[in-house]
XYZ file of C-alpha atoms in Angstrom:
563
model
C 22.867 -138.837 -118.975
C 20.887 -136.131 -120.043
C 17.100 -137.231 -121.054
C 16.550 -137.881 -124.853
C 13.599 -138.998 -127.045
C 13.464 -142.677 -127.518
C 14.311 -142.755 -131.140
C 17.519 -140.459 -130.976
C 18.299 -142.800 -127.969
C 17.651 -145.740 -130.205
C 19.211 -144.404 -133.257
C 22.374 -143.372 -131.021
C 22.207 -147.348 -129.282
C 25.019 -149.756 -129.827
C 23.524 -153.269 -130.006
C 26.610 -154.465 -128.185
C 26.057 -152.869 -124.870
C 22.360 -154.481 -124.275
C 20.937 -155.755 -122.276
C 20.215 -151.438 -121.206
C 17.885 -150.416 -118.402
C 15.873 -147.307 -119.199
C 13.824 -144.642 -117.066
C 10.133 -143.056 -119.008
C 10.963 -139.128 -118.310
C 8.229 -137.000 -119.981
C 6.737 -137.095 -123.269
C 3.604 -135.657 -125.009
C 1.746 -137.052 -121.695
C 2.669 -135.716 -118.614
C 1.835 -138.727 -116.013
C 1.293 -141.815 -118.327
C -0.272 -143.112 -121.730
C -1.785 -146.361 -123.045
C -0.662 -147.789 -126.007
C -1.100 -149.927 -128.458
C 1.675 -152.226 -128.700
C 1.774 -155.730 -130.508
C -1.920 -156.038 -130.224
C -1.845 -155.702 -126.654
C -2.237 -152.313 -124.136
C 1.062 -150.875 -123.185
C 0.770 -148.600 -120.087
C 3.928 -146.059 -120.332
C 4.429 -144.267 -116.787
C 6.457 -141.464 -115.670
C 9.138 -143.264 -113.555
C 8.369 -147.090 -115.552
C 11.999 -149.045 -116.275
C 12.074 -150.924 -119.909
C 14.949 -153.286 -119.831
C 16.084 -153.290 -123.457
C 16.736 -156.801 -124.702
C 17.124 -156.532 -128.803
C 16.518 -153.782 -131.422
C 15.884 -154.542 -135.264
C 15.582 -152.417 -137.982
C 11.522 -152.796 -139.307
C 12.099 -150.213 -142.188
C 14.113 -146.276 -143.076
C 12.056 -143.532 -144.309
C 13.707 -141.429 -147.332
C 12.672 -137.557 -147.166
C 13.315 -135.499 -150.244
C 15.255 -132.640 -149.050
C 13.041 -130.101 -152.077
C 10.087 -131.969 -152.147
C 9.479 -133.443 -149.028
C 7.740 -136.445 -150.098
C 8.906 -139.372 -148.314
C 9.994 -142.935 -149.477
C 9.871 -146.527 -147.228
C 12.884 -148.367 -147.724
C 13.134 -152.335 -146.258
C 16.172 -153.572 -144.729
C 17.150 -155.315 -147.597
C 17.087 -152.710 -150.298
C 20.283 -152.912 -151.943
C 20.776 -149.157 -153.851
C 24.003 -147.256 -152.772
C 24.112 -144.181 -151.003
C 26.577 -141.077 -151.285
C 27.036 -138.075 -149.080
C 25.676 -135.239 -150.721
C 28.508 -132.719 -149.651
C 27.186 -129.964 -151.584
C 24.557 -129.654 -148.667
C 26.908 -130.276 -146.081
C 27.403 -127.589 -144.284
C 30.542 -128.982 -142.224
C 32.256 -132.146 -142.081
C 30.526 -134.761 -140.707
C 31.867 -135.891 -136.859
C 33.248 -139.290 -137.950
C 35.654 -137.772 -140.391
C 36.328 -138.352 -143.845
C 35.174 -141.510 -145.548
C 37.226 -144.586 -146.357
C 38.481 -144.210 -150.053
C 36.094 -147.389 -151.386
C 33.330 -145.928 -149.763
C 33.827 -142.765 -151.445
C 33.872 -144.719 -154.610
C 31.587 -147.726 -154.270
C 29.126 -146.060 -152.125
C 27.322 -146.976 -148.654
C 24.852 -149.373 -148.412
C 21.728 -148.834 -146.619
C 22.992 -150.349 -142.940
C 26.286 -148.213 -143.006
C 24.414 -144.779 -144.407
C 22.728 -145.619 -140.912
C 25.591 -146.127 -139.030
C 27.539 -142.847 -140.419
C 24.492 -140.985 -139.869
C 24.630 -141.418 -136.030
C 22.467 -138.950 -134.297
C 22.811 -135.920 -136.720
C 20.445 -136.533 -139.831
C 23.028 -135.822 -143.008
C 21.870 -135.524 -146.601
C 22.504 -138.605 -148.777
C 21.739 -139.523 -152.779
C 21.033 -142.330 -153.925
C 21.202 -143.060 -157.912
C 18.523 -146.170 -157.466
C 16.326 -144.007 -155.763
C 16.704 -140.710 -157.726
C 19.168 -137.699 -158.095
C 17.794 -135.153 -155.407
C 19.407 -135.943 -151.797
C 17.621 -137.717 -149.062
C 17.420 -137.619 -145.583
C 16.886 -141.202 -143.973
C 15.090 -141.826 -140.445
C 15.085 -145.306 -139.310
C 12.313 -146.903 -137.431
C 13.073 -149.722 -135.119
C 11.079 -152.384 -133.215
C 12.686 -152.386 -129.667
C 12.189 -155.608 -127.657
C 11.454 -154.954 -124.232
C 10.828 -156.257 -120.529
C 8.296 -154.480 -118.047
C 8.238 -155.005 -114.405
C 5.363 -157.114 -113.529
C 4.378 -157.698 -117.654
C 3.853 -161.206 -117.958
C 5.156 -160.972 -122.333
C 8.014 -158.637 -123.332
C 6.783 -155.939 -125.337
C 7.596 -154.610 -128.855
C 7.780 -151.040 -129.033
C 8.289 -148.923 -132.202
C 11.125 -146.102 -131.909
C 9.453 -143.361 -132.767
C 7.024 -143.714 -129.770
C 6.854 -139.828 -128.598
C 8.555 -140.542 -124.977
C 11.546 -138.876 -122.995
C 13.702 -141.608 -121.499
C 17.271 -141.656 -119.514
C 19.804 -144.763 -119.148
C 20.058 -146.062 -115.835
C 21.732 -149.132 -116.181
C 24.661 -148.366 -114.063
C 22.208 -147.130 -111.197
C 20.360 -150.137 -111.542
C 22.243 -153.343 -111.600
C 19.874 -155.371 -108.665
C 17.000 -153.963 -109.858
C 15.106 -157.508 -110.557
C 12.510 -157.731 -113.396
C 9.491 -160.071 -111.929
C 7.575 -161.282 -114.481
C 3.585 -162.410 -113.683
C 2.664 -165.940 -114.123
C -0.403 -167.949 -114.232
C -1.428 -170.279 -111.417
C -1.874 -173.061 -114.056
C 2.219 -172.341 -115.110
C 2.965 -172.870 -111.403
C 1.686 -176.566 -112.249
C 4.822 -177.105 -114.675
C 7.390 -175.352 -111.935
C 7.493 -178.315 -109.492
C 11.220 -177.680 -109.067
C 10.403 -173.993 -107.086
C 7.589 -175.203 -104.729
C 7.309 -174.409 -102.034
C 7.161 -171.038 -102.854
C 5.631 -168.037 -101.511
C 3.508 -165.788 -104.449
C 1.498 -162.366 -104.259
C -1.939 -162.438 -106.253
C -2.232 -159.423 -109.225
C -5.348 -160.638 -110.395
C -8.205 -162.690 -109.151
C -9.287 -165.823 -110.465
C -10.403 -165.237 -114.385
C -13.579 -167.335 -114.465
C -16.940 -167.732 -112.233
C -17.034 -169.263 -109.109
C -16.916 -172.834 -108.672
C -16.571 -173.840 -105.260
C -19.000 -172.397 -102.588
C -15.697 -172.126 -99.940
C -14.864 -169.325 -97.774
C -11.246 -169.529 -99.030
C -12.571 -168.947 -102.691
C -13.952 -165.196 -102.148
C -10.063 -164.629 -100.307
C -8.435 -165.162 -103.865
C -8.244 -161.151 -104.464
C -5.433 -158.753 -105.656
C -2.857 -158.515 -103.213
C -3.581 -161.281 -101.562
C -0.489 -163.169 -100.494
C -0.473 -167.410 -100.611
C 2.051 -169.964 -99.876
C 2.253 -172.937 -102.672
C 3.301 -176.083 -101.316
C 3.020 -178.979 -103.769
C 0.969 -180.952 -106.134
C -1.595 -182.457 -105.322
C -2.045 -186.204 -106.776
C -5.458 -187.079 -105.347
C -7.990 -188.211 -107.909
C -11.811 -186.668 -107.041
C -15.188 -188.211 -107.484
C -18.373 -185.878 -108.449
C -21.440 -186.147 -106.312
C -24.979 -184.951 -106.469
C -27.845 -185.443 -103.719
C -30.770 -187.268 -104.904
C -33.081 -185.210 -102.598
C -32.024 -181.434 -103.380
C -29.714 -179.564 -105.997
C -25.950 -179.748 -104.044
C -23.800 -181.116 -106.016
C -19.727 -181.951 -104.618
C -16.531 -183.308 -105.201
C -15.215 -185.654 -103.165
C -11.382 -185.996 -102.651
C -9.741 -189.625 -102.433
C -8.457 -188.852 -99.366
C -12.023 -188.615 -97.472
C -12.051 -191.074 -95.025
C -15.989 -191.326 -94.615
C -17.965 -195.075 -95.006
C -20.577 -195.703 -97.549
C -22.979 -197.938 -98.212
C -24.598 -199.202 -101.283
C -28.281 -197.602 -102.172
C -30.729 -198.976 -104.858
C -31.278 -197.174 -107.676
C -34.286 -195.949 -109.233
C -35.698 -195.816 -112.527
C -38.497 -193.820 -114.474
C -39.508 -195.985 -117.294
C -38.230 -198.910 -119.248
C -35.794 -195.819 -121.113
C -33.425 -195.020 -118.201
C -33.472 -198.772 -117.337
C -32.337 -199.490 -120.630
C -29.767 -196.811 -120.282
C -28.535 -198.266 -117.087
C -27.504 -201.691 -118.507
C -23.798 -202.210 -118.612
C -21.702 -204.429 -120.862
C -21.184 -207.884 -118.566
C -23.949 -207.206 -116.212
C -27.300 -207.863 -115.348
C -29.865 -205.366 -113.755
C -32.481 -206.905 -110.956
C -34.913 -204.426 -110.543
C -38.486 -204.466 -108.612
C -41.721 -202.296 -110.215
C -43.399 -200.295 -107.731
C -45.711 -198.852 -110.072
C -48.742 -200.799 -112.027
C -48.389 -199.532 -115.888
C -49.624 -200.990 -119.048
C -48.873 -200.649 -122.564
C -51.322 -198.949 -125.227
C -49.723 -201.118 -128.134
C -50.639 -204.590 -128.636
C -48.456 -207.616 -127.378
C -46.915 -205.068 -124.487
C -47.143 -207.292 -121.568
C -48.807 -205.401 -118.395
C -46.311 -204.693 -115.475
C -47.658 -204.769 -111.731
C -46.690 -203.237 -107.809
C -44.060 -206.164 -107.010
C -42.787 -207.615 -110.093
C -39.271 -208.623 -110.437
C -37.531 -208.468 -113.632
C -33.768 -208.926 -115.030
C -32.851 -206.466 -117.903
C -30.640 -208.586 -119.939
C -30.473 -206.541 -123.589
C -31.697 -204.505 -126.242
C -33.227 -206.120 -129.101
C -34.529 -204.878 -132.563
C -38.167 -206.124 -132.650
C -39.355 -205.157 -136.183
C -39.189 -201.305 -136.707
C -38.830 -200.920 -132.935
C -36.183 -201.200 -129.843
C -37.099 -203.480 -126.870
C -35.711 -204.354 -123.680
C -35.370 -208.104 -122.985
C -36.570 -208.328 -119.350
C -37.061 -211.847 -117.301
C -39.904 -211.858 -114.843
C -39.329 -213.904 -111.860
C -41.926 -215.497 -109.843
C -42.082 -217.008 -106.629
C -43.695 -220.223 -107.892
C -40.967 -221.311 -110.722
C -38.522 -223.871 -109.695
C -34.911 -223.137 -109.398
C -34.398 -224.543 -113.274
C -36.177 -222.144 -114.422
C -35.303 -218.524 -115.819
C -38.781 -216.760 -115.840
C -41.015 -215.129 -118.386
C -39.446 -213.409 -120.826
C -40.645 -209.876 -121.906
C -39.891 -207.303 -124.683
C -41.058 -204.194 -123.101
C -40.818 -200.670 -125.919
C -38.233 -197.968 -124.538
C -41.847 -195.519 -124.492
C -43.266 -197.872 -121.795
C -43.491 -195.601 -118.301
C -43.660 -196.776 -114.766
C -41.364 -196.908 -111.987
C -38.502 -199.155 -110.823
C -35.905 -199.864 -108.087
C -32.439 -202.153 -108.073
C -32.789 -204.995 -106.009
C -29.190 -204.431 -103.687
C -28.705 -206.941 -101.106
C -25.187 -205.770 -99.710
C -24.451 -204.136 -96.048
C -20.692 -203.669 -96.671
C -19.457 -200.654 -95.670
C -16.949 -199.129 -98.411
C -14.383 -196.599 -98.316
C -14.480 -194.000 -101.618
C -11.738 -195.906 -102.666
C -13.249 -199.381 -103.234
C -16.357 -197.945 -104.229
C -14.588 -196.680 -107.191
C -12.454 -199.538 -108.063
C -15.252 -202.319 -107.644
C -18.607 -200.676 -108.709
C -18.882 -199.310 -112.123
C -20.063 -195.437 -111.856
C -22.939 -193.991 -111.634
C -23.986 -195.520 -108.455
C -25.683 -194.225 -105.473
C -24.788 -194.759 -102.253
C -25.344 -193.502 -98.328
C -22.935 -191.900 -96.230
C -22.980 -194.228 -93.065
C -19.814 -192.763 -91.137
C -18.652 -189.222 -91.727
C -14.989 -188.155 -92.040
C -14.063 -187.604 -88.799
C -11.167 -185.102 -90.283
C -13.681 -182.872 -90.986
C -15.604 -180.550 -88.306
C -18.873 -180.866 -90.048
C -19.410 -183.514 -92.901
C -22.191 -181.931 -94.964
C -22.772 -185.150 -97.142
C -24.099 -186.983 -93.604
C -27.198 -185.545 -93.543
C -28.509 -186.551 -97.260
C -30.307 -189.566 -97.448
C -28.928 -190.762 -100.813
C -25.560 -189.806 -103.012
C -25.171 -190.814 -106.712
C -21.615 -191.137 -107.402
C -21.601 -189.656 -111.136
C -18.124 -189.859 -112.621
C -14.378 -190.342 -111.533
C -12.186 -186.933 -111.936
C -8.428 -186.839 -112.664
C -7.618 -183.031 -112.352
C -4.058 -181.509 -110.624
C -4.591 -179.335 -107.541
C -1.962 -177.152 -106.090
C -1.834 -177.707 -102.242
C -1.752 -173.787 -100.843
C -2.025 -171.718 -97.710
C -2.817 -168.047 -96.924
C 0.147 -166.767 -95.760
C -1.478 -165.544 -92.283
C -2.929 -168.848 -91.928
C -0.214 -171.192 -93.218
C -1.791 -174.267 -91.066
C -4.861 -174.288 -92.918
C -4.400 -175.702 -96.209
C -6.725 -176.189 -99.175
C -6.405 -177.268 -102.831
C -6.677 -175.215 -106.190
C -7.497 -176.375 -109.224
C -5.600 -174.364 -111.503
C -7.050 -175.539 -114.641
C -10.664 -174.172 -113.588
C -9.642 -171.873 -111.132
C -6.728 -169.646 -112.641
C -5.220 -166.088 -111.465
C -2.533 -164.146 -112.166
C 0.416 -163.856 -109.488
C 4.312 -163.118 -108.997
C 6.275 -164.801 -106.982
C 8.340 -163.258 -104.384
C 11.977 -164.071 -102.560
C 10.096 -164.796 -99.477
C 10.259 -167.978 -97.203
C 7.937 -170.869 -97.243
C 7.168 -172.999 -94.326
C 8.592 -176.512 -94.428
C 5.887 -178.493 -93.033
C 2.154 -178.547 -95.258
C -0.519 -177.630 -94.004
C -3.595 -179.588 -93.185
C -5.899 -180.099 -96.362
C -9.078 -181.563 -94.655
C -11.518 -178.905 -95.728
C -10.987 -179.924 -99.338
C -12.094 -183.634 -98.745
C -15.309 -182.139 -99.101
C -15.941 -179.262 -102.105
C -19.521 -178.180 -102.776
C -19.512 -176.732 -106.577
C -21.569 -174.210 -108.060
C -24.722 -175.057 -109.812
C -23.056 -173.243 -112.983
C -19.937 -175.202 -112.822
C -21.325 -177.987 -112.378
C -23.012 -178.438 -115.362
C -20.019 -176.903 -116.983
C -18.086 -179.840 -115.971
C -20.654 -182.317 -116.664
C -19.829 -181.013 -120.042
C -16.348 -181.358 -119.971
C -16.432 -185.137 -118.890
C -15.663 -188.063 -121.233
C -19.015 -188.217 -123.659
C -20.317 -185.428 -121.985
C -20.529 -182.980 -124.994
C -22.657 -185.652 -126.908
C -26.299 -184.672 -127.093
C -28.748 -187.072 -125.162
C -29.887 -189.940 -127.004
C -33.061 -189.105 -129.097
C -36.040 -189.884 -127.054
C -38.525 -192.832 -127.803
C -41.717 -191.787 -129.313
C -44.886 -190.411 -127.410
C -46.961 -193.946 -126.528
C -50.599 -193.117 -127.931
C -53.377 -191.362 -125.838
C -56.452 -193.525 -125.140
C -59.690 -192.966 -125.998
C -61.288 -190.619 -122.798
C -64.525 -193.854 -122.678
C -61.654 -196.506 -122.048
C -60.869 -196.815 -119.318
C -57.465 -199.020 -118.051
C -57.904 -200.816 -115.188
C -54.564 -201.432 -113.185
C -53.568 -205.004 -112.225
C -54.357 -205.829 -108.635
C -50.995 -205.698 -106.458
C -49.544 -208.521 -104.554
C -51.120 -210.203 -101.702
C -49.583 -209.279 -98.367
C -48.429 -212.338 -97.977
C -46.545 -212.548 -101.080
C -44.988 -208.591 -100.768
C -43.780 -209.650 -97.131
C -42.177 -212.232 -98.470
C -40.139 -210.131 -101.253
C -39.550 -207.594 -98.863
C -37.534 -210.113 -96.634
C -35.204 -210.769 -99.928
C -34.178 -208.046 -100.847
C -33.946 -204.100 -99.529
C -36.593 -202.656 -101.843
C -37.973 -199.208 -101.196
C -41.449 -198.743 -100.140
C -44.108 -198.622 -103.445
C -45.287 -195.271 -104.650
C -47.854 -194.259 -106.739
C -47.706 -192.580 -110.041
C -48.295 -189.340 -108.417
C -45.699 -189.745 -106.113
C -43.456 -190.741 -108.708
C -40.318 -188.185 -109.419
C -38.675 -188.359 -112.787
C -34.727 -188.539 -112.224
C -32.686 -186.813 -114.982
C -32.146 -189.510 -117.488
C -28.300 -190.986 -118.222
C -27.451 -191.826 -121.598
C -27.457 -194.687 -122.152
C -23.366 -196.422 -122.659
C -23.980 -198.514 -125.199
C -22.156 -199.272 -128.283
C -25.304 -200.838 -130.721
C -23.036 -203.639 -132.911
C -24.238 -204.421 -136.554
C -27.111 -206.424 -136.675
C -26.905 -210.491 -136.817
C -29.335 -212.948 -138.399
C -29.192 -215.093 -135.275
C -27.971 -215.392 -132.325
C -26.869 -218.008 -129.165
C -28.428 -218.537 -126.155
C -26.908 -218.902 -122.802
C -28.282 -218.626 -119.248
C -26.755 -215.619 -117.349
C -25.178 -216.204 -113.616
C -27.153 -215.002 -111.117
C -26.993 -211.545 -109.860
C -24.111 -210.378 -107.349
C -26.568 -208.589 -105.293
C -29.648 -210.924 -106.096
C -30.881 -212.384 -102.645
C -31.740 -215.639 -104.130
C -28.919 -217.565 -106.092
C -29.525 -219.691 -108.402
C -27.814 -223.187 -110.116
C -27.410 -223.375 -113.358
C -29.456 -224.861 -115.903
C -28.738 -226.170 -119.795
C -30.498 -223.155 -121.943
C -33.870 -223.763 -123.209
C -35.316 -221.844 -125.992
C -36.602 -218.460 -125.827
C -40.114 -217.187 -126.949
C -38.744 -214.600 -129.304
C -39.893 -213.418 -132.568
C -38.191 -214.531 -135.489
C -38.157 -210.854 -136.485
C -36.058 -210.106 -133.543
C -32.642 -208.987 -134.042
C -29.772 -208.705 -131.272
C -28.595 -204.968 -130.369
C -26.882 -205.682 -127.595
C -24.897 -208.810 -127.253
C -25.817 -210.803 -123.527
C -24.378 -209.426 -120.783
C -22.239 -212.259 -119.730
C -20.928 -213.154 -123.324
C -20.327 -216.311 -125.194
């Protein structure tokens, strides 16, 4: 067919026959336009096919034949129209009218239909005596090749186009999805797919395969990926990783340090006590704070309301106290500084997988054996891990099609692009994923996704008050450390860390602390906690003996190991 504007093709359209399959010939712009269209930009080429899927009337515009002011009608005006046949100047190509038309009138959807694609004059009593000439304006639903929504076009959009329908019967639609759709489309993997659009946020991995993820760019998706990942940071640098479930290095436990009595107390979990070794002389500026010295070893059992302020219940162990007994008992202020390490007295070697399962996260840990899957295991060569948080996240297992053996894993949900998927045939057998095992992130997303974690929007707990400066003439004179006897001794217990001194000291970022503070009781019950799982000296229980606390002391946090 000859080429026609889009509304006199429209207009002329018999809602019947659609699905249609139209051609963009020429219009006011000669190679293509943008428009706006439902919000969105509508790029209109010469040569572009619009599959029409639906047409409905949005309103008609009345013209006053002697006037030419114009009237908006909606679809659901109900006046009556007649032919004005005084202005006819020959009878109209569908023929005389039916006799109750002729007396009743036309309503608004038939004065359409009769009109066809000659405009004709029509009156309309409702509206006013002079005759009318009605143009209709349609919204035309629409599908583009590679257009991800249908479109909504208006008819009287000033372009040329031509029905090809009949020319055009395998011409096939595709229609651009999302990587994170893919993830809901289980039922067409494997599938082969062609990249549009790169991936719409920063970077978050530093892989090679990330920078490949460009327009054009053509990948084979295999599966879904159920592995769980764990996220990683080195104590000694700024890498941080993610760490698949299906690495297949060995780990071993490391202690754990602490800068001041606040991270200790935000260490403490519910059912647990903490052993920890000072390695730093400090002393209190308030009265009653008990000094601390190089050597001490203390069990943080609870936070306690002491008066206006927060303490942490510690024990201090000596060598010299019988078996029976449970140690000195402290209240040390969350302001107090100084530096501490876990006691750990476990050589196990653990997979990623008991790690997780037995030891409650964060913990840190040293790679011992590397994955042998992998040609180079980067997390070997750090001295110390701390395993920050378990991650449940789905991956997509993929494949560049030129390299379909070497596999890796996207995570759509923070890695997304736009793609279509072709006809193409996927390779059976999936690839080899070892070189996600191992995922170095982005300083930027990494703190992103610290964010994103369980409690991780929260803002850090408020921090303890500034302990007060002493006066420049006092001076504070540090407790003498441990004989060498005596520190040879510990050091055979347990695997504690060389001392360092406050200037060697580095601050680790601080964890809020996981604690749920119950309301406050008038009293409370006292039992003796089991000895420590990692403690290198067990002890036997004991019947409880009272405790030299205040009466003014209220429970925060109920004892670790619970009525």
């Amino acid at each position: 067919m000859e080429p026609l504007s889009f509304q006199e093709y429209i207009c002329s359209l018999d809602p019947t026959t659609l699905p249609r399959i139209l051609r963009i010939c020429s219009g006011v712009y000669f190679q293509g336009s943008v428009y706006e269209i439902s919000g969105n930009e509508c790029c209109l080429s010469t040569g572009d096919l619009l599959k029409i899927t639906a047409v409905t009337l949005q309103k008609v515009v009345c013209e006053n034949v002697h006037t030419g002011q114009t009237t908006e009608l909606l679809p659901t005006f109900k006046g009556l129209f007649q032919p004005a046949l005084d202005l006819m100047p020959c009878p109209t190509p569908q023929g005389p009218l039916p006799g109750v038309c002729r007396k009743k009138g036309l309503t608004l959807h038939q004065a359409l239909e009769l009109r066809g694609r000659q405009t004709q004059p029509l009156r309309c009593p409702t509206i006013g005596p002079h005759a009318l000439l009605l143009s209709p304006v349609y919204e035309v639903q629409a599908t583009m090749n590679l257009r991800r929504d249908e479109v909504k076009i208006p008819s009287t959009l000033e372009v040329d186009v031509e029905d090809v329908t009949e020319e055009s019967q395998d011409v096939h639609f595709s229609r651009p999805l999302l990587l994170s759709e893919v993830l809901g489309m289980e039922e067409v993997l494997p599938t082969q797919a062609e990249i549009l659009e790169g991936p719409h946020s920063a970077t978050i991995f530093e892989s090679a395969w990330v920078t490949r993820l460009r327009k054009g760019q053509r990948l084979q998706i295999h599966s879904c990926s159920h592995t769980w990942r764990v996220l990683a940071s080195a104590r000694s640098g700024t890498r941080r990783f993610l760490l698949s479930s299906a690495y297949q290095g060995r780990f071993r436990r490391r202690p754990r340090q602490f800068a001041g009595v606040q991270e200790l107390a935000a260490s403490l979990q519910s059912g647990q006590q903490l052993h920890v070794v000072v390695m730093q002389d400090c002393e209190g500026c308030e009265d009653g704070v008990p000094p601390l010295s190089v050597g001490d070893r203390l069990e943080a059992r609870q936070l306690l309301l002491a008066g206006a302020s927060t303490r942490l219940l510690c024990l201090r162990h000596s060598e010299e106290e019988g078996e029976e007994e449970e140690g000195e008992e402290l209240l040390l202020p969350l302001d107090l500084g100084g530096s501490f390490v876990e006691e750990v007295c476990d050589s196990k070697k653990y997979r990623l997988t008991e790690l997780v399962e037995l030891l409650p996260l964060p913990c840190d840990v040293r790679v011992v054996a590397t994955d042998p899957a992998l040609e180079r295991d980067v997390l070997g060569s750090f001295p110390a891990l701390r395993l920050e948080a378990r991650i449940t996240q789905p991956f997509l297992v993929s494949s560049f099609c030129e390299e379909p053996d070497k596999g890796f894993e996207i995570p759509p949900q923070w890695l997304d692009l736009s793609l279509v998927l072709t006809e193409e045939p996927v390779r059976s057998q999936a690839p080899s994923t070892h070189c996600s095992h191992v995922e170095e992130l982005t300083e930027a997303f990494y703190y992103k996704l610290l964010a994103q974690l369980p409690g991780g929007s929260a803002p850090p707990p408020p921090r303890p008050p500034k302990p007060k400066v002493a006066s420049r003439d006092v001076q504070v004179q540090p407790r003498p450390a441990p004989e060498p006897d005596r520190a040879r001794s510990r050091g055979k217990r347990s695997q504690v860390p060389r001392p360092t001194t406050s200037s060697q000291t580095r601050l680790a970022q601080p964890l809020p602390p996981p604690l749920v503070l119950p309301q406050k009781v008038k009293s409370r019950t006292t039992h003796r906690s089991t000895p420590n799982e990692y403690s290198p000296r067990p002890r036997l229980p004991a019947a409880p003996r009272s405790r030299k606390v205040p009466s003014d002391t209220v429970v925060l946090l109920e004892s670790t190991k619970g009525s």
